[in-house]
Coordinates of C-alpha atoms in Angstrom, one line a residue:
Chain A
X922 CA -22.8 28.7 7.7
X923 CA -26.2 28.1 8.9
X924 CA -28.1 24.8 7.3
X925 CA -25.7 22.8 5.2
X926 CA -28.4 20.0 3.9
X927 CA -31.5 18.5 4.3
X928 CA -32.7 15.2 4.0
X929 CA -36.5 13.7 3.8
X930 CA -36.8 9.9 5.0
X931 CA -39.6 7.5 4.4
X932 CA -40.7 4.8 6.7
X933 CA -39.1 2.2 4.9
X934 CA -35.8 4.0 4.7
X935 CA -35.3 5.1 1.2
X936 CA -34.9 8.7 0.2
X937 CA -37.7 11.3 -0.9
X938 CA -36.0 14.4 -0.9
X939 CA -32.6 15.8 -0.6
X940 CA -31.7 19.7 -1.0
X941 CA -27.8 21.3 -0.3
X942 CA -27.0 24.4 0.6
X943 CA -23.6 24.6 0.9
X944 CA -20.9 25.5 -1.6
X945 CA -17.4 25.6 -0.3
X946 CA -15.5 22.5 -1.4
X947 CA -11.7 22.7 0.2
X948 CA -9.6 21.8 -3.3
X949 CA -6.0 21.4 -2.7
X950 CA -3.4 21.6 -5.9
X951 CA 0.0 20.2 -5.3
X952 CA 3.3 18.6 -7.1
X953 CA 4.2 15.5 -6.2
X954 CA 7.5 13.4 -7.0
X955 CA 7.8 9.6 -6.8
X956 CA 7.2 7.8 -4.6
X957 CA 3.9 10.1 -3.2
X958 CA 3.4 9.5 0.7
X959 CA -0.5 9.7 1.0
X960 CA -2.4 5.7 0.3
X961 CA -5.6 6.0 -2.0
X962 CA -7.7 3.6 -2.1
X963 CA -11.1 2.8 -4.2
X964 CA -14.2 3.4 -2.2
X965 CA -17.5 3.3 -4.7
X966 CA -15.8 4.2 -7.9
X967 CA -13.4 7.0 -6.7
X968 CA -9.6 7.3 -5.4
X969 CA -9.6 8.7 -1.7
X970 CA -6.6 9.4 0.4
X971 CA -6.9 6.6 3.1
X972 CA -3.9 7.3 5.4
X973 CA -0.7 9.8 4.8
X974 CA -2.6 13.5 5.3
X975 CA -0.1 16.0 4.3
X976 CA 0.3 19.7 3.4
X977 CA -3.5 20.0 3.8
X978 CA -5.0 17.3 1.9
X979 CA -7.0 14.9 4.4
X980 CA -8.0 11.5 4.6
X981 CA -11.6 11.5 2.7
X982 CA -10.2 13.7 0.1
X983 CA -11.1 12.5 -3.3
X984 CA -8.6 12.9 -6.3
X985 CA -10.2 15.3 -8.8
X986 CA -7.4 15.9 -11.1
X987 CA -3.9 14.5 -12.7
X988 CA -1.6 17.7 -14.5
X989 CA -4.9 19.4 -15.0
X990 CA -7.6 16.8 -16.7
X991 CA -9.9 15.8 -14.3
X992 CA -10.6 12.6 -13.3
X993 CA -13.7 10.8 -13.2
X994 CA -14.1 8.1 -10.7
X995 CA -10.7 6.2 -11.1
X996 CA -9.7 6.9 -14.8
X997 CA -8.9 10.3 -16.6
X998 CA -11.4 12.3 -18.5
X999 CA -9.7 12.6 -22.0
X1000 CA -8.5 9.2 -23.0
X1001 CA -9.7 6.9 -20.2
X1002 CA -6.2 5.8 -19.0
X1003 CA -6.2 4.4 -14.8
X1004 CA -5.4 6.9 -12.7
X1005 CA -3.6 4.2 -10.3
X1006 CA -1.5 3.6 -13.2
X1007 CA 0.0 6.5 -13.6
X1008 CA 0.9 7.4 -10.2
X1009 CA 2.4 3.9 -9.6
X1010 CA 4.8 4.4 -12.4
X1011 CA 8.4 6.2 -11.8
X1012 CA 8.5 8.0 -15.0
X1013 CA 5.6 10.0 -15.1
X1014 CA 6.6 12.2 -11.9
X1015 CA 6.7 14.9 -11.2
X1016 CA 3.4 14.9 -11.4
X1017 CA 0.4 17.5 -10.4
X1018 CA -2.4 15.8 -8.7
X1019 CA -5.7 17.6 -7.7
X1020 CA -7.9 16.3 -4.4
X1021 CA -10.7 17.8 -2.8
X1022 CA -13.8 17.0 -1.3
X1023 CA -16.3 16.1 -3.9
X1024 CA -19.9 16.2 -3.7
X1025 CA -22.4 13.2 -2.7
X1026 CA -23.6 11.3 -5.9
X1027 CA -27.5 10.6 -5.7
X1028 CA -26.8 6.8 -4.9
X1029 CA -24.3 7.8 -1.8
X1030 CA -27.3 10.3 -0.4
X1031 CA -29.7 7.5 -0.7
X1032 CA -26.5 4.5 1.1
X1033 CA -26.4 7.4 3.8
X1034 CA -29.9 7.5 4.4
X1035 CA -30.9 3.9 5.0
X1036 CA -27.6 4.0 7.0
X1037 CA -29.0 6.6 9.5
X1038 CA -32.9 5.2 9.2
X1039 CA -30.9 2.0 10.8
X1040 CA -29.0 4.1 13.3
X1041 CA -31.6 5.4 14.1
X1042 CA -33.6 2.3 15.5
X1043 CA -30.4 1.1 17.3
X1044 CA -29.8 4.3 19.6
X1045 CA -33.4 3.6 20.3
X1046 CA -33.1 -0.4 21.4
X1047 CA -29.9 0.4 23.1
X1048 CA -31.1 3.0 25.5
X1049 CA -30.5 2.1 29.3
X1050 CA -34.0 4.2 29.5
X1051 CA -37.4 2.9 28.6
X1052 CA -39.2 4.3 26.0
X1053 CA -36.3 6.3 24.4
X1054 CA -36.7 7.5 20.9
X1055 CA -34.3 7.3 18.4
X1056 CA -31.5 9.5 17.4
X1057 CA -32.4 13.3 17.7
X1058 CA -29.6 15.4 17.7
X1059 CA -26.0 13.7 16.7
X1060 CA -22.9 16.6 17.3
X1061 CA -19.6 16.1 15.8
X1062 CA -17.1 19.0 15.9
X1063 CA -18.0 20.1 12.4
X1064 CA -22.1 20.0 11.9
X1065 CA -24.7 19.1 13.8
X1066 CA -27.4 16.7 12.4
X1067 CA -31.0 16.8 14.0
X1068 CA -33.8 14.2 13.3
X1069 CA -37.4 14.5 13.4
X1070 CA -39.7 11.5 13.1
X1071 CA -43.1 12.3 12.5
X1072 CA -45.8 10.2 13.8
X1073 CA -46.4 8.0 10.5
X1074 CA -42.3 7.5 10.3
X1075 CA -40.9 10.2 8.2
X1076 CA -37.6 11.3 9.1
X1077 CA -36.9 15.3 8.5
X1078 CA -33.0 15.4 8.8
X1079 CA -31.2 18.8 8.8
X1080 CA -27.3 19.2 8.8
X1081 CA -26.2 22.5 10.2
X1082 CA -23.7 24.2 12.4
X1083 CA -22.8 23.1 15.3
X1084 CA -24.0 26.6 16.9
X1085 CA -27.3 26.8 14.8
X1086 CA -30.1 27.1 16.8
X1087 CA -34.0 26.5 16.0
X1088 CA -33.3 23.7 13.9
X1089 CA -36.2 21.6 15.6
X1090 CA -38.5 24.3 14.4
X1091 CA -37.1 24.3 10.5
X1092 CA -37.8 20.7 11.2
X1093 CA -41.4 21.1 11.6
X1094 CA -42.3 23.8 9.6
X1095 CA -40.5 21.5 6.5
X1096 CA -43.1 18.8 8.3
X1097 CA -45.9 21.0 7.6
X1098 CA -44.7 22.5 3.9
X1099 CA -44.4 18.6 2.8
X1100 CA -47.9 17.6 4.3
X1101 CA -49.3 20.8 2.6
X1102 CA -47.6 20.9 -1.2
X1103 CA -47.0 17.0 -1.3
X1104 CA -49.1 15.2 0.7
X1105 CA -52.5 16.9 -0.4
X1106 CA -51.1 16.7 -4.1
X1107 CA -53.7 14.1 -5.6
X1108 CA -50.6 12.9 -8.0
X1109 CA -47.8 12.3 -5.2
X1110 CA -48.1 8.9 -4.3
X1111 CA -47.1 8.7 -0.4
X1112 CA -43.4 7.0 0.2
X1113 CA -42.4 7.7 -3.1
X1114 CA -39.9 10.4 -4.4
X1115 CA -40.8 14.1 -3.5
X1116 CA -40.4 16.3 -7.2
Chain B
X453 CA -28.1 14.6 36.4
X454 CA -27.1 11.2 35.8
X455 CA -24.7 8.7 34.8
X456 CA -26.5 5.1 33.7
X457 CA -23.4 3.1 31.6
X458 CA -19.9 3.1 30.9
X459 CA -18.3 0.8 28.1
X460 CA -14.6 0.4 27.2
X461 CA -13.5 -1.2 24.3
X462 CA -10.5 -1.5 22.3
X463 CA -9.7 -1.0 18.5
X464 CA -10.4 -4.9 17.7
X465 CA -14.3 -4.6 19.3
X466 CA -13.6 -6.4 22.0
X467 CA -15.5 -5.2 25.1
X468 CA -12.6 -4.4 27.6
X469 CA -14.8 -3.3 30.7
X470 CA -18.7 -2.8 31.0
X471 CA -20.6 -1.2 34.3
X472 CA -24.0 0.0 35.1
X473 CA -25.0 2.4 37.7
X474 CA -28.9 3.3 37.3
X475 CA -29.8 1.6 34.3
X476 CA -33.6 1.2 34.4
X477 CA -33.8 -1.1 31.3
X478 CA -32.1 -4.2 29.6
X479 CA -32.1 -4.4 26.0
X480 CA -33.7 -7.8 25.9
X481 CA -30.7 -9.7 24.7
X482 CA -27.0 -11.1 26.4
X483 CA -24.7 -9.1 27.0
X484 CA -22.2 -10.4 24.7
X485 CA -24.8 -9.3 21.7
X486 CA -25.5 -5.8 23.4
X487 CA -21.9 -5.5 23.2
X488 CA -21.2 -6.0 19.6
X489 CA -24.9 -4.2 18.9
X490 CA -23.2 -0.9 20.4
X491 CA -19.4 -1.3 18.8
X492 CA -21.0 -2.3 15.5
X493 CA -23.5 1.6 15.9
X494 CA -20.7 3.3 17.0
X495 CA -18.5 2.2 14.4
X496 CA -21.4 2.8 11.3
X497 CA -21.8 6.3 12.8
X498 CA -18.0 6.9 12.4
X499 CA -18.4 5.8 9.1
X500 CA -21.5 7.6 8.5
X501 CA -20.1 10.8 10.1
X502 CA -17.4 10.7 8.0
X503 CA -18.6 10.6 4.9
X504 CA -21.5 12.9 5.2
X505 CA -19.7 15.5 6.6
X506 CA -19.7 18.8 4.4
X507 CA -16.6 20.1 6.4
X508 CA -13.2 18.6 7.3
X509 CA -13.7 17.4 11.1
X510 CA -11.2 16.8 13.7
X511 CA -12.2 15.0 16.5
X512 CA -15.1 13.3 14.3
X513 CA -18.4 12.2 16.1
X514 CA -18.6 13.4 19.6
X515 CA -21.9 12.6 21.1
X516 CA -25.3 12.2 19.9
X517 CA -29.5 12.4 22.0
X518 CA -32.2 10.8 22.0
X519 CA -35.7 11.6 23.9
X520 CA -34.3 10.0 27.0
X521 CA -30.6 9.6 27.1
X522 CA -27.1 11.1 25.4
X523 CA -24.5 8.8 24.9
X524 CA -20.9 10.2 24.6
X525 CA -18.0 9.1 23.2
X526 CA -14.4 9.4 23.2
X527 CA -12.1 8.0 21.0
X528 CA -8.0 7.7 21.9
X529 CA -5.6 7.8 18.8
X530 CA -4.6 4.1 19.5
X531 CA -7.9 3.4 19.2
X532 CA -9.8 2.6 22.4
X533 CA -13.3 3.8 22.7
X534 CA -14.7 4.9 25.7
X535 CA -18.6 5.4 25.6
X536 CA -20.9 6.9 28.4
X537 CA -24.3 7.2 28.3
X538 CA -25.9 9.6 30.7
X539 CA -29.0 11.6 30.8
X540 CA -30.1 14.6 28.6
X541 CA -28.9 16.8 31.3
X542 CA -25.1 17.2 31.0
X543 CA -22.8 19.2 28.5
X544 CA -19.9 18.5 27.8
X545 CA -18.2 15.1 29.0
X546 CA -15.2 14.8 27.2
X547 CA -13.0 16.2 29.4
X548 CA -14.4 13.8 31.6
X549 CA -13.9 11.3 29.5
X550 CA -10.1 11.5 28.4
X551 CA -9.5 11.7 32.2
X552 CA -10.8 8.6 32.6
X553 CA -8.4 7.2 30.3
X554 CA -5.1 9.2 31.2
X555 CA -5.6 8.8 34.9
X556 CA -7.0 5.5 35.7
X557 CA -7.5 2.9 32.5
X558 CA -3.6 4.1 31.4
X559 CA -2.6 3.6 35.5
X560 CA -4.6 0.8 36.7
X561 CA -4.2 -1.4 33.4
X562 CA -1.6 -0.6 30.6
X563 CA 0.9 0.0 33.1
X564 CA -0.1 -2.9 35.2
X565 CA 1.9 -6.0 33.8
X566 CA -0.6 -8.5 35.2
X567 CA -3.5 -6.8 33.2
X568 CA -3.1 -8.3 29.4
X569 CA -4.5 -5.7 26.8
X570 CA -6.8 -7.1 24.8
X571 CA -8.7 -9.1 27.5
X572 CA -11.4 -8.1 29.2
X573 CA -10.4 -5.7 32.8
X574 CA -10.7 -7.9 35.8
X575 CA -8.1 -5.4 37.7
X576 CA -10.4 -4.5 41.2
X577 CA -8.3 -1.6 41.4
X578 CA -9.4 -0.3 38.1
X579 CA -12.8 -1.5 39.4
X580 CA -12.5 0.7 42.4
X581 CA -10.6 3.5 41.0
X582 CA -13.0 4.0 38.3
X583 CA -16.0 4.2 41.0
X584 CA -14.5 6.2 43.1
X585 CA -13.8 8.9 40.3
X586 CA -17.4 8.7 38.2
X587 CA -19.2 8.6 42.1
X588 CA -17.3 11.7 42.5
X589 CA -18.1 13.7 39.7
X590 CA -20.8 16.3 39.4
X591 CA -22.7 14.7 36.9
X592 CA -23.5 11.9 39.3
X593 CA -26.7 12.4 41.5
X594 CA -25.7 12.8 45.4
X595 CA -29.6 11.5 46.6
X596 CA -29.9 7.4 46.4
X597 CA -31.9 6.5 43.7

């Protein structure tokens, strides 16, 4: 699917820019009676299966849905009432439930980001080389994520296939498309937020 | 093609077996902090890889590169992490790496009753076994460094 996201690091660690390209969100739908097998827990707000993967529905799914009204974070949509609630209690089965993977919220980009800025200085102190840089290219079965740090210490990050090739030079043509529309932009003050 | 570390550790963090073949450079602090400095990366880019990930993964994070060295990684389901850092010059290792648990850290030590899991390996026959088997692989370099 080519390049699934990009991500623009400052020196500091915080994020400047984020962009995704990538649409397909695996939902699964399915009717549950009591007592349901999979264990949610709350991580940052929502319900995601933490052990128990059935039927298609993995662990890091997020519940989106109870009988049809979504859910937002842990409580329903329409009147408010705890999700957890309802799927603890006996008389409310069977019941429909909805999980998928949802998108990143802004504040979980920016958590991930000064996670990998840090990362990224430890796979550089740890190396049994001298003089190693950080983390450039980190492969996982899924995607691929490839780092550039630029001599002034921003981080272009690009998630992609795992068989995408040419990344690095996305990675510094982005480097020279920022220095050109941002950096030369008498209004965009440097380390700050890219609009 | 080269081979510079090999850790071992088990699903509690503790460092089960550590060994050095051409490292050129220490990281400036004990080994006991080194150690929980790599299970304490390995375990935020778990996390990290995890949650970032726009696709449902099924091995998880497999290796990642830096200017001068790759370090791989192998997880088993009952949790033992076996992490190799080499340099940038070999593919694949996890093969390599899942052998090295089946065939000599599941022979030498769980089914050896005097090794206690948990501790740290002081087996010499896993010491040896494991030599023999990384000195003969073709990742190794043949000239004497």
């Amino acid at each position: 699917m080519g390049i699934f996201s990009v991500f623009i690091i400052n020196k500091a660690g915080g994020l400047i820019f984020q962009y995704d390209h990538y649409s397909q969100r695996p939902e699964v739908e399915k009717t549950f009676s009591f007592p349901i097998e999979l264990v949610l827990k709350q991580q940052d707000e929502k319900l995601v299966v933490a052990f128990g993967e059935r039927d298609g529905i993995k662990v890091g799914y997020t519940l989106m849905g109870v009988n049809g009204i979504p859910v937002e974070g842990r409580f329903l949509q329409n009147d408010g009432t705890d999700a957890m609630e309802i799927i603890n209690s006996p008389h409310n089965y069977p019941i429909n439930l909805k999980f998928g993977r949802t998108k990143l919220t802004t504040n979980e980009k920016i958590m991930l980001a000064s996670m990998f800025h840090s990362l990224f200085a430890i796979g550089s102190q740890l190396s049994p080389e001298p003089h190693s840089s950080g983390i450039e290219v980190l492969e996982t079965d899924g995607f691929k994520l490839h780092c550039y740090q630029t001599m002034t210490g921003i981080k272009f990050i690009a998630l992609t296939d795992p068989r995408q090739g040419g990344v690095d030079a996305l990675l510094r043509k982005m480097y020279e498309v920022f220095s050109d529309f941002a950096l030369k932009n008498p209004f965009y003050s440097v380390d700050m937020p890219v609009r | 093609m080269t081979v510079y570390t090999l850790y071992i550790f088990d699903r509690n963090g503790t460092c089960l077996y550590y060994t050095e073949w051409n490292r050129k450079k220490q990281p400036g602090m004990s080994k006991d902090e080194e150690f929980k400095l790599m299970y304490g990366m390995i375990h935020s880019i778990k996390s990290f890889v995890h949650r970032i990930a726009p696709t449902d993964l099924r091995d998880g994070f497999s290796n990642f590169r830096t200017s001068r060295y790759k370090l791989n990684f192998y997880e088993t389901p009952s949790g033992m992490k076996f992490i190799m850092t080499t340099d940038l010059t070999v593919g694949n290792i996890r093969d390599i790496l899942h052998q090295i648990y089946s065939n000599i850290f599941v022979e030498y030590v769980v089914r050896n009753p005097q090794c206690e899991l948990g501790q740290p390996i002081t087996s010499e026959l896993f010491q040896t076994k494991l030599d023999e088997f990384i000195r003969g692989l073709s990742i190794f370099p043949t000239r004497i460094s």
